[in-house]
XYZ file of C-alpha atoms in Angstrom:
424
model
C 92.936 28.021 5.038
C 94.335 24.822 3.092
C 92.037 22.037 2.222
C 94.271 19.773 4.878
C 92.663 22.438 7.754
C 89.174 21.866 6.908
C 89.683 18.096 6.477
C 90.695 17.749 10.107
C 88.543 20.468 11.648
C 85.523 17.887 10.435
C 87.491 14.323 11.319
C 87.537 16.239 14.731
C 83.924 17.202 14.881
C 83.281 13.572 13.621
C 85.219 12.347 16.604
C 83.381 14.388 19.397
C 80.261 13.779 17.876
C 81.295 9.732 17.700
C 82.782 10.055 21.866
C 78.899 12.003 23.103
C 77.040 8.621 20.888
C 79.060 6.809 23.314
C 81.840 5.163 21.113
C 85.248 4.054 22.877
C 87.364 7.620 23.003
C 90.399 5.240 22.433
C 89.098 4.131 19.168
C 87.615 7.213 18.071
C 90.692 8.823 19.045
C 93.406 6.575 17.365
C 91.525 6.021 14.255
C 91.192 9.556 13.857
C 94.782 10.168 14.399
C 95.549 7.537 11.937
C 93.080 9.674 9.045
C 95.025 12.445 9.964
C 98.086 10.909 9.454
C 96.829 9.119 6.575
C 95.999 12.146 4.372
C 99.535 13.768 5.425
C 100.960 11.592 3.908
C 102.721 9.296 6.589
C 100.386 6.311 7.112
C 103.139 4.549 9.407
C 103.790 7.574 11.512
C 100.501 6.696 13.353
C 101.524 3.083 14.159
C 104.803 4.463 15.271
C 103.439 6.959 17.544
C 101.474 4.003 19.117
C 103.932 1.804 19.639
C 106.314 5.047 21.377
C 103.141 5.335 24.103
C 102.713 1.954 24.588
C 106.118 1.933 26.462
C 106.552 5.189 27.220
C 109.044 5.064 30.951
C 108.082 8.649 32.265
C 104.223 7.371 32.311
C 103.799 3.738 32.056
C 105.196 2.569 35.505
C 103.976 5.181 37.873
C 100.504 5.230 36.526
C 100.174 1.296 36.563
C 101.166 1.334 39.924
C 98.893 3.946 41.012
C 96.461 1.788 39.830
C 97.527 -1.232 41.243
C 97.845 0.568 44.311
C 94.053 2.079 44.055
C 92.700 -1.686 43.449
C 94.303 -2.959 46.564
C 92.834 -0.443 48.222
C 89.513 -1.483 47.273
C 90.033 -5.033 47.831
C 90.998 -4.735 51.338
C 88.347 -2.383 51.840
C 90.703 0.583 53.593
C 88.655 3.127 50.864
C 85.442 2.320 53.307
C 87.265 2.690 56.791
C 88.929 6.594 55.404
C 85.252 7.452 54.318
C 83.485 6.234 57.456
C 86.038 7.989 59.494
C 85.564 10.933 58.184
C 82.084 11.227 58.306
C 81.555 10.404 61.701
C 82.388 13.975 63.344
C 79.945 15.792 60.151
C 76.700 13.882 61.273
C 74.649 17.227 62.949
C 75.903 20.432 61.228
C 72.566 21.706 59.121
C 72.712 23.063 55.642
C 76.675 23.221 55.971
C 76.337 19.629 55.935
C 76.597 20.350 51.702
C 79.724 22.193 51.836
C 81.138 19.717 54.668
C 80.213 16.697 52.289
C 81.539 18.235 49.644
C 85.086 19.077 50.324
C 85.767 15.903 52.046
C 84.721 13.965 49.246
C 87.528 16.062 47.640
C 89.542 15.151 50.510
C 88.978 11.546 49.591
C 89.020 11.519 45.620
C 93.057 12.881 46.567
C 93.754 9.311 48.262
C 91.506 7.014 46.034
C 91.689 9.275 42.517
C 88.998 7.679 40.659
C 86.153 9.758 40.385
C 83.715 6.746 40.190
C 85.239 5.008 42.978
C 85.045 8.146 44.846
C 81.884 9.151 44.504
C 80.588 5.221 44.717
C 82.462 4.903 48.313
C 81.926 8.257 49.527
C 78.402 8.561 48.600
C 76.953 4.721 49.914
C 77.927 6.482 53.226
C 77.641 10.216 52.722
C 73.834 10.545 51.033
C 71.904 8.426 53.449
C 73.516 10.452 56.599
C 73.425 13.967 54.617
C 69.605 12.772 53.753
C 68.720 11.854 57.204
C 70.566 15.063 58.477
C 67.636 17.100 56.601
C 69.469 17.685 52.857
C 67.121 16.499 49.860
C 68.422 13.657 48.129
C 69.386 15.689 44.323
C 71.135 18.177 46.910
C 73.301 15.430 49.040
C 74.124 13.724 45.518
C 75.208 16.808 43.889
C 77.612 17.724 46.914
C 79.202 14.172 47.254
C 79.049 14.508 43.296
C 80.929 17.677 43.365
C 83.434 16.789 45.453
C 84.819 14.510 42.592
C 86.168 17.618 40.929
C 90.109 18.001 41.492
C 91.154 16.258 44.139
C 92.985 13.777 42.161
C 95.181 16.473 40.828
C 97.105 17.070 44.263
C 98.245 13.000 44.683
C 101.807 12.416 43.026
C 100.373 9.296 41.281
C 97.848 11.551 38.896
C 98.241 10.415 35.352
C 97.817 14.017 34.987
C 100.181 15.752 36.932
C 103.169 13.324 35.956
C 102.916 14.343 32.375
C 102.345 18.148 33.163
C 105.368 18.053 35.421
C 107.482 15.950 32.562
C 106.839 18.764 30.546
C 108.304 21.314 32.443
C 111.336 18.893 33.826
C 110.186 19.537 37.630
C 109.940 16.767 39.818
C 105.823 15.883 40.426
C 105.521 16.969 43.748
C 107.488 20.183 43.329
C 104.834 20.479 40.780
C 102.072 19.774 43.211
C 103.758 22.031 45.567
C 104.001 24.774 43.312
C 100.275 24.399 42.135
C 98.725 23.345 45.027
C 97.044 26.686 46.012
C 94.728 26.994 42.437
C 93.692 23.627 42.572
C 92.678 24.567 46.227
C 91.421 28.015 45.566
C 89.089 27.018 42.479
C 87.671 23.608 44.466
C 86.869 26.180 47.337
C 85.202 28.412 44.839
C 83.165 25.570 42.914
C 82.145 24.232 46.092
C 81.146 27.783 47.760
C 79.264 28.765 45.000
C 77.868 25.337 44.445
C 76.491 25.306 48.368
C 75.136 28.847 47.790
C 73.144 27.408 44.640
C 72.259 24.695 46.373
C 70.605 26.341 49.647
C 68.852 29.546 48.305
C 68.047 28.781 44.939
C 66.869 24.835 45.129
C 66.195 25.079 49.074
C 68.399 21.865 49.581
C 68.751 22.233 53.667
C 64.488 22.156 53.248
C 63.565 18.585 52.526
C 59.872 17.526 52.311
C 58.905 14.408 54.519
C 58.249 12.314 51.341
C 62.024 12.553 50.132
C 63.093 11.926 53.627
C 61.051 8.803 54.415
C 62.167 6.247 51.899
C 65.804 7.008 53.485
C 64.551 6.930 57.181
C 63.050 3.450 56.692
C 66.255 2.317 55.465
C 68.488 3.289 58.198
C 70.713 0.286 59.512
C 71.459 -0.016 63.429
C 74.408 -0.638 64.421
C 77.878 1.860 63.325
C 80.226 0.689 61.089
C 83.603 0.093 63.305
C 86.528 1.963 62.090
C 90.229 0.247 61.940
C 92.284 3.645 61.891
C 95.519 1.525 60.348
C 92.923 0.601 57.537
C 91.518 4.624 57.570
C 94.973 5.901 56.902
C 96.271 3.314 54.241
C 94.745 5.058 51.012
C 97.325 8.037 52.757
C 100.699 6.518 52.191
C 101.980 6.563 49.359
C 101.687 10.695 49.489
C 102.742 10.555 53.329
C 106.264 8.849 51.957
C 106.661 11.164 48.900
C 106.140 13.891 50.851
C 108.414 12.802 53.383
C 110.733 11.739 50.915
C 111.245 15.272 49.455
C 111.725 16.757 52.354
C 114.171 14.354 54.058
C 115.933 12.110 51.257
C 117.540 12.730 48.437
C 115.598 13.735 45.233
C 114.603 10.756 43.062
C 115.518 7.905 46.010
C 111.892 7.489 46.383
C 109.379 7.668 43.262
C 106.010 7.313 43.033
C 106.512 3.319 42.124
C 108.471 2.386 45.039
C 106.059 4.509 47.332
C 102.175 2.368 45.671
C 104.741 -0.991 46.544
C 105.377 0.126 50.261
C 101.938 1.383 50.311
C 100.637 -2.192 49.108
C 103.060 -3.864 51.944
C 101.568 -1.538 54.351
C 98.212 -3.167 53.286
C 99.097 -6.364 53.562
C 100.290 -6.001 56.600
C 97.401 -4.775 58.690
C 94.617 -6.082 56.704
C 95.391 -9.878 57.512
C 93.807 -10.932 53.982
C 95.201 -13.893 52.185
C 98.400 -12.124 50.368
C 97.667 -13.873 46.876
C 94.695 -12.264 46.581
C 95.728 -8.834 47.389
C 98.764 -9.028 45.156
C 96.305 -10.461 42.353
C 94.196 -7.679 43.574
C 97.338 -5.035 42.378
C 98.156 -6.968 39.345
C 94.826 -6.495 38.118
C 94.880 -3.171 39.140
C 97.649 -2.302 37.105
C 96.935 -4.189 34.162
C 93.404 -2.224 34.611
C 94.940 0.763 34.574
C 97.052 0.035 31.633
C 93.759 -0.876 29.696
C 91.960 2.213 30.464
C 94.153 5.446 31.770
C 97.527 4.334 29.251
C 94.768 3.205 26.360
C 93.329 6.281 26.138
C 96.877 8.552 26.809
C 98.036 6.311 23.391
C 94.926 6.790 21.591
C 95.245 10.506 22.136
C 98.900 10.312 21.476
C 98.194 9.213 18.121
C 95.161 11.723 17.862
C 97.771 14.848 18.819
C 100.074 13.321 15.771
C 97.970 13.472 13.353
C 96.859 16.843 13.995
C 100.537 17.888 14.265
C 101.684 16.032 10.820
C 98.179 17.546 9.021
C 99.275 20.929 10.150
C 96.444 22.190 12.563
C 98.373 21.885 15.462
C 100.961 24.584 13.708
C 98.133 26.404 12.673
C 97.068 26.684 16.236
C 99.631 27.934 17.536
C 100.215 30.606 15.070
C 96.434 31.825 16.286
C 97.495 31.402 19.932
C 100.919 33.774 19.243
C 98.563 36.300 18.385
C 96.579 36.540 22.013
C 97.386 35.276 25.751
C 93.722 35.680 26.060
C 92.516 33.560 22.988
C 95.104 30.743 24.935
C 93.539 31.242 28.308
C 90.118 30.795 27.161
C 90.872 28.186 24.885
C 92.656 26.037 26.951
C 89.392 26.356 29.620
C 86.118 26.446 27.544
C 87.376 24.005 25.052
C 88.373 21.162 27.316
C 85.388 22.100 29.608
C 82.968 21.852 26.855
C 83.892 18.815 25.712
C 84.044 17.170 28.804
C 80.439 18.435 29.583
C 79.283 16.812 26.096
C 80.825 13.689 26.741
C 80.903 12.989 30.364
C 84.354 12.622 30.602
C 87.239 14.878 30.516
C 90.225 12.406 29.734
C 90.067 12.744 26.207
C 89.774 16.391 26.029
C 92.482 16.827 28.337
C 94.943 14.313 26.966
C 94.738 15.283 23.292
C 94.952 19.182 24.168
C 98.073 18.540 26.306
C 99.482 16.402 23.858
C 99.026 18.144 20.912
C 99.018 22.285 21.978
C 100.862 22.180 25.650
C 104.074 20.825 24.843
C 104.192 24.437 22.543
C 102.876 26.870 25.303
C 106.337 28.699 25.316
C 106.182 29.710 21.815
C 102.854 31.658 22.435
C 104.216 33.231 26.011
C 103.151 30.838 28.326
C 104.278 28.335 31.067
C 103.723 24.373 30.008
C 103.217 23.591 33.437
C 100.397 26.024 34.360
C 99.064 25.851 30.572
C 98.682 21.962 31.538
C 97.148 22.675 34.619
C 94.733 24.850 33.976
C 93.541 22.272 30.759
C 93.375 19.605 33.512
C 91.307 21.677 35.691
C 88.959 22.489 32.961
C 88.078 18.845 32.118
C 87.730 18.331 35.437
C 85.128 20.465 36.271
C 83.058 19.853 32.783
C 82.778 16.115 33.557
C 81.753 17.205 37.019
C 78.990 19.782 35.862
C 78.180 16.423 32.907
C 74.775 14.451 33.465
C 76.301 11.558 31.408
C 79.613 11.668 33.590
C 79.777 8.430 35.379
C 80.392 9.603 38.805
C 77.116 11.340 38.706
C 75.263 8.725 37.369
C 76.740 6.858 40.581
C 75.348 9.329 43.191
C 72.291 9.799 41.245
C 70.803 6.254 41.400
C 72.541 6.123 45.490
C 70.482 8.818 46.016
C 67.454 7.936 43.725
C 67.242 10.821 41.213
C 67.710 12.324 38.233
C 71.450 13.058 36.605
C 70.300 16.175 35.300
C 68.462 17.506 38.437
C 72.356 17.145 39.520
C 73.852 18.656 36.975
C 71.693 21.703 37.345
C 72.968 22.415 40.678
C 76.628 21.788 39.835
C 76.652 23.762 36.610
C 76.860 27.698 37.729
C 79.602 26.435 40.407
C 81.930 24.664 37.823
C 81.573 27.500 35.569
C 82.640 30.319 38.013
C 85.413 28.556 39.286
C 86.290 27.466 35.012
C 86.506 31.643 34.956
C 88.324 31.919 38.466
C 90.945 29.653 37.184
C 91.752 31.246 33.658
C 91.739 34.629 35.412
C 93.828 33.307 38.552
C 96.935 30.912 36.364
C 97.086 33.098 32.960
């Protein structure tokens, strides 16, 4: 093993340990790229590989849409009409009331995406009425909490999904299409298993009258009235694309030109002020540019530096040798991480970046190699007591991160096994 190896093996252990102390992962992550780069010997390459993410066309425009998209949503408040719509008709069905809660809040994080939006709309409604249905507080959290894992992955704006499907030239919702039925299969398992946890070993579905009554007391009268044109807004833009590759040409309707008509759409039935909701989308965007494109840069330069110091190569040579040592490294790594730090961007990004693009020379398929990386990150930040959608449902529901995190844990990590077994 050259000297270059064990250099970046500890700038890497430097930078995980830097992103759980809570530094920016887009700092940590560039300036370790730039180290990297440093001691290969091309300084400039780093600065270069910046500047080629910072306007890269196959990301840059759908995402920032997406997002603009997302944060006109919010403003006009359609996010709140989908959520109280679909939690009128789950108001009296007992213990499955977790499972219920659960998979529509995966139902929802498809149309909003954001995993802290989606478990800070979904839960203001869902844990008071799963709590005054007869589920303990940690319990309703950790199913709304849950139900953040995923669903993003099946909506054609994912960050996620548009780079996985770049890298295997398919269109993104042939790729959805295609991949629908594991990112369905392991939710179902996560969320089965979860429940199970859930009911028989933590007795969730048997509240005591002293977690119930702070809840009771708080109960509002009067129902929330639903505006089903503002329900089904969040729905559009995947309505059209789907529509759109069934009945149009291929590539007449993209995922930018289906967040604008989905922002018209919104401005049309909300009757708010249309400044503000177009300020609303430009804020959005630029938003999403700060944070989702930020850190896909950042780990740009981060999967650079490994490749120029030689570890990426290295990699893969280990990788050739077993399709096992690739399926379980591309799960438990990114999982693990994303547990540690409470987020699974970074883990997911660099790994993609840096390993995926390479997946045929060790026998495997970009697209599912991707996929299954995504998934993993996904469902460490969900098991994560630091992850910031948990957090959220935690203080909605006024308890501990960790009593959350226990209950999500064995469920994340049965369907992290389901998935490696299921796509590799």
């Amino acid at each position: 093993m050259s000297w270059q190896i064990l250099v970046s093996i500890l700038i890497i252990c430097a930078a995980i340990y830097a992103i759980v102390k809570k530094c920016d992962a887009r700092l940590t992550l560039f300036l370790a790229g730039a180290i990297m780069c440093l001691l290969a010997g091309s300084p400039m390459d780093a600065f270069k590989g910046f500047v080629k993410g910072m306007v890269n066309p196959n990301l840059v425009p759908p995402i920032c849409a997406a997002m603009g998209f997302a944060a006109a949503v919010t403003y006009s408040k359609c996010d709140q009409h989908l959520v109280a719509l679909l939690a009128t008709p789950l108001r009296k069905i007992g213990g499955l009331l977790i499972f219920a809660g659960m998979f529509t809040t995966f139902l929802v994080n498809i149309a909003i995406m954001s995993a802290a939006g989606t478990a800070a709309t979904v839960g203001a409604t869902f844990i008071p009425i799963m709590i005054r249905a007869g589920i303990r507080p940690a319990g309703a959290a950790a199913a709304i909490g849950g139900g953040t894992m995923m669903g993003l992955l099946l909506n054609p704006g994912c960050a996620h999904d548009i780079y996985i499907a770049k890298l295997g030239n398919t269109p993104v919702m042939e790729f959805i299409s295609n991949n629908a039925i594991y990112i369905v299969a392991t939710m179902l398992v996560a969320a089965i298993v979860s429940t199970l946890v859930m009911i028989f070993f933590f007795k969730d579905n048997k509240p005591e009258a002293a977690e119930l009554a702070e809840f009771v007391s708080e109960e509002k009268e009067g129902e929330f009235k639903i505006n089903l044109a503002k329900a089904t807004a969040p729905l559009v833009p995947m309505v059209l694309l789907i529509c759109g590759t069934l009945w149009l040409p291929k590539g007449s309707l993209d995922v930018v030109a289906s967040m604008l008509l989905g922002v018209a759409y919104i401005a049309i039935i909300s009757f708010r002020h249309p400044n503000e909701l177009i300020k609303s989308f430009f804020k959005g965007m630029g938003s999403g540019y700060a944070s989702v494109i930020g850190l896909i840069i950042a780990a740009g330069v981060f999967a650079l530096g490994m490749q120029k110091i030689g570890l990426v190569p290295a990699f893969i040579d280990l990788l050739k040798e077993s399709n096992d040592i690739a399926r379980w490294g591309a799960s438990f790594g990114p999982f693990l991480l994303a547990v540690l730090t409470g987020s699974g961007e970074a883990a997911i990004w660099a790994f993609n970046q840096a390993v995926t693009p390479h997946a045929a020379s060790f026998g495997m398929n970009p697209e599912t190699l991707g996929l299954l990386c995504a998934i993993a990150g996904q469902l460490g930040r969900t098991a994560s007591p630091i992850a910031g959608c948990i957090i959220i449902v935690a203080g909605i529901a006024k308890v501990s991160p960790v009593e959350i995190s226990k209950r999500m844990c064995v469920g994340m990590l049965v369907a992290l096994v389901f998935a490696a077994l299921i796509m590799v």
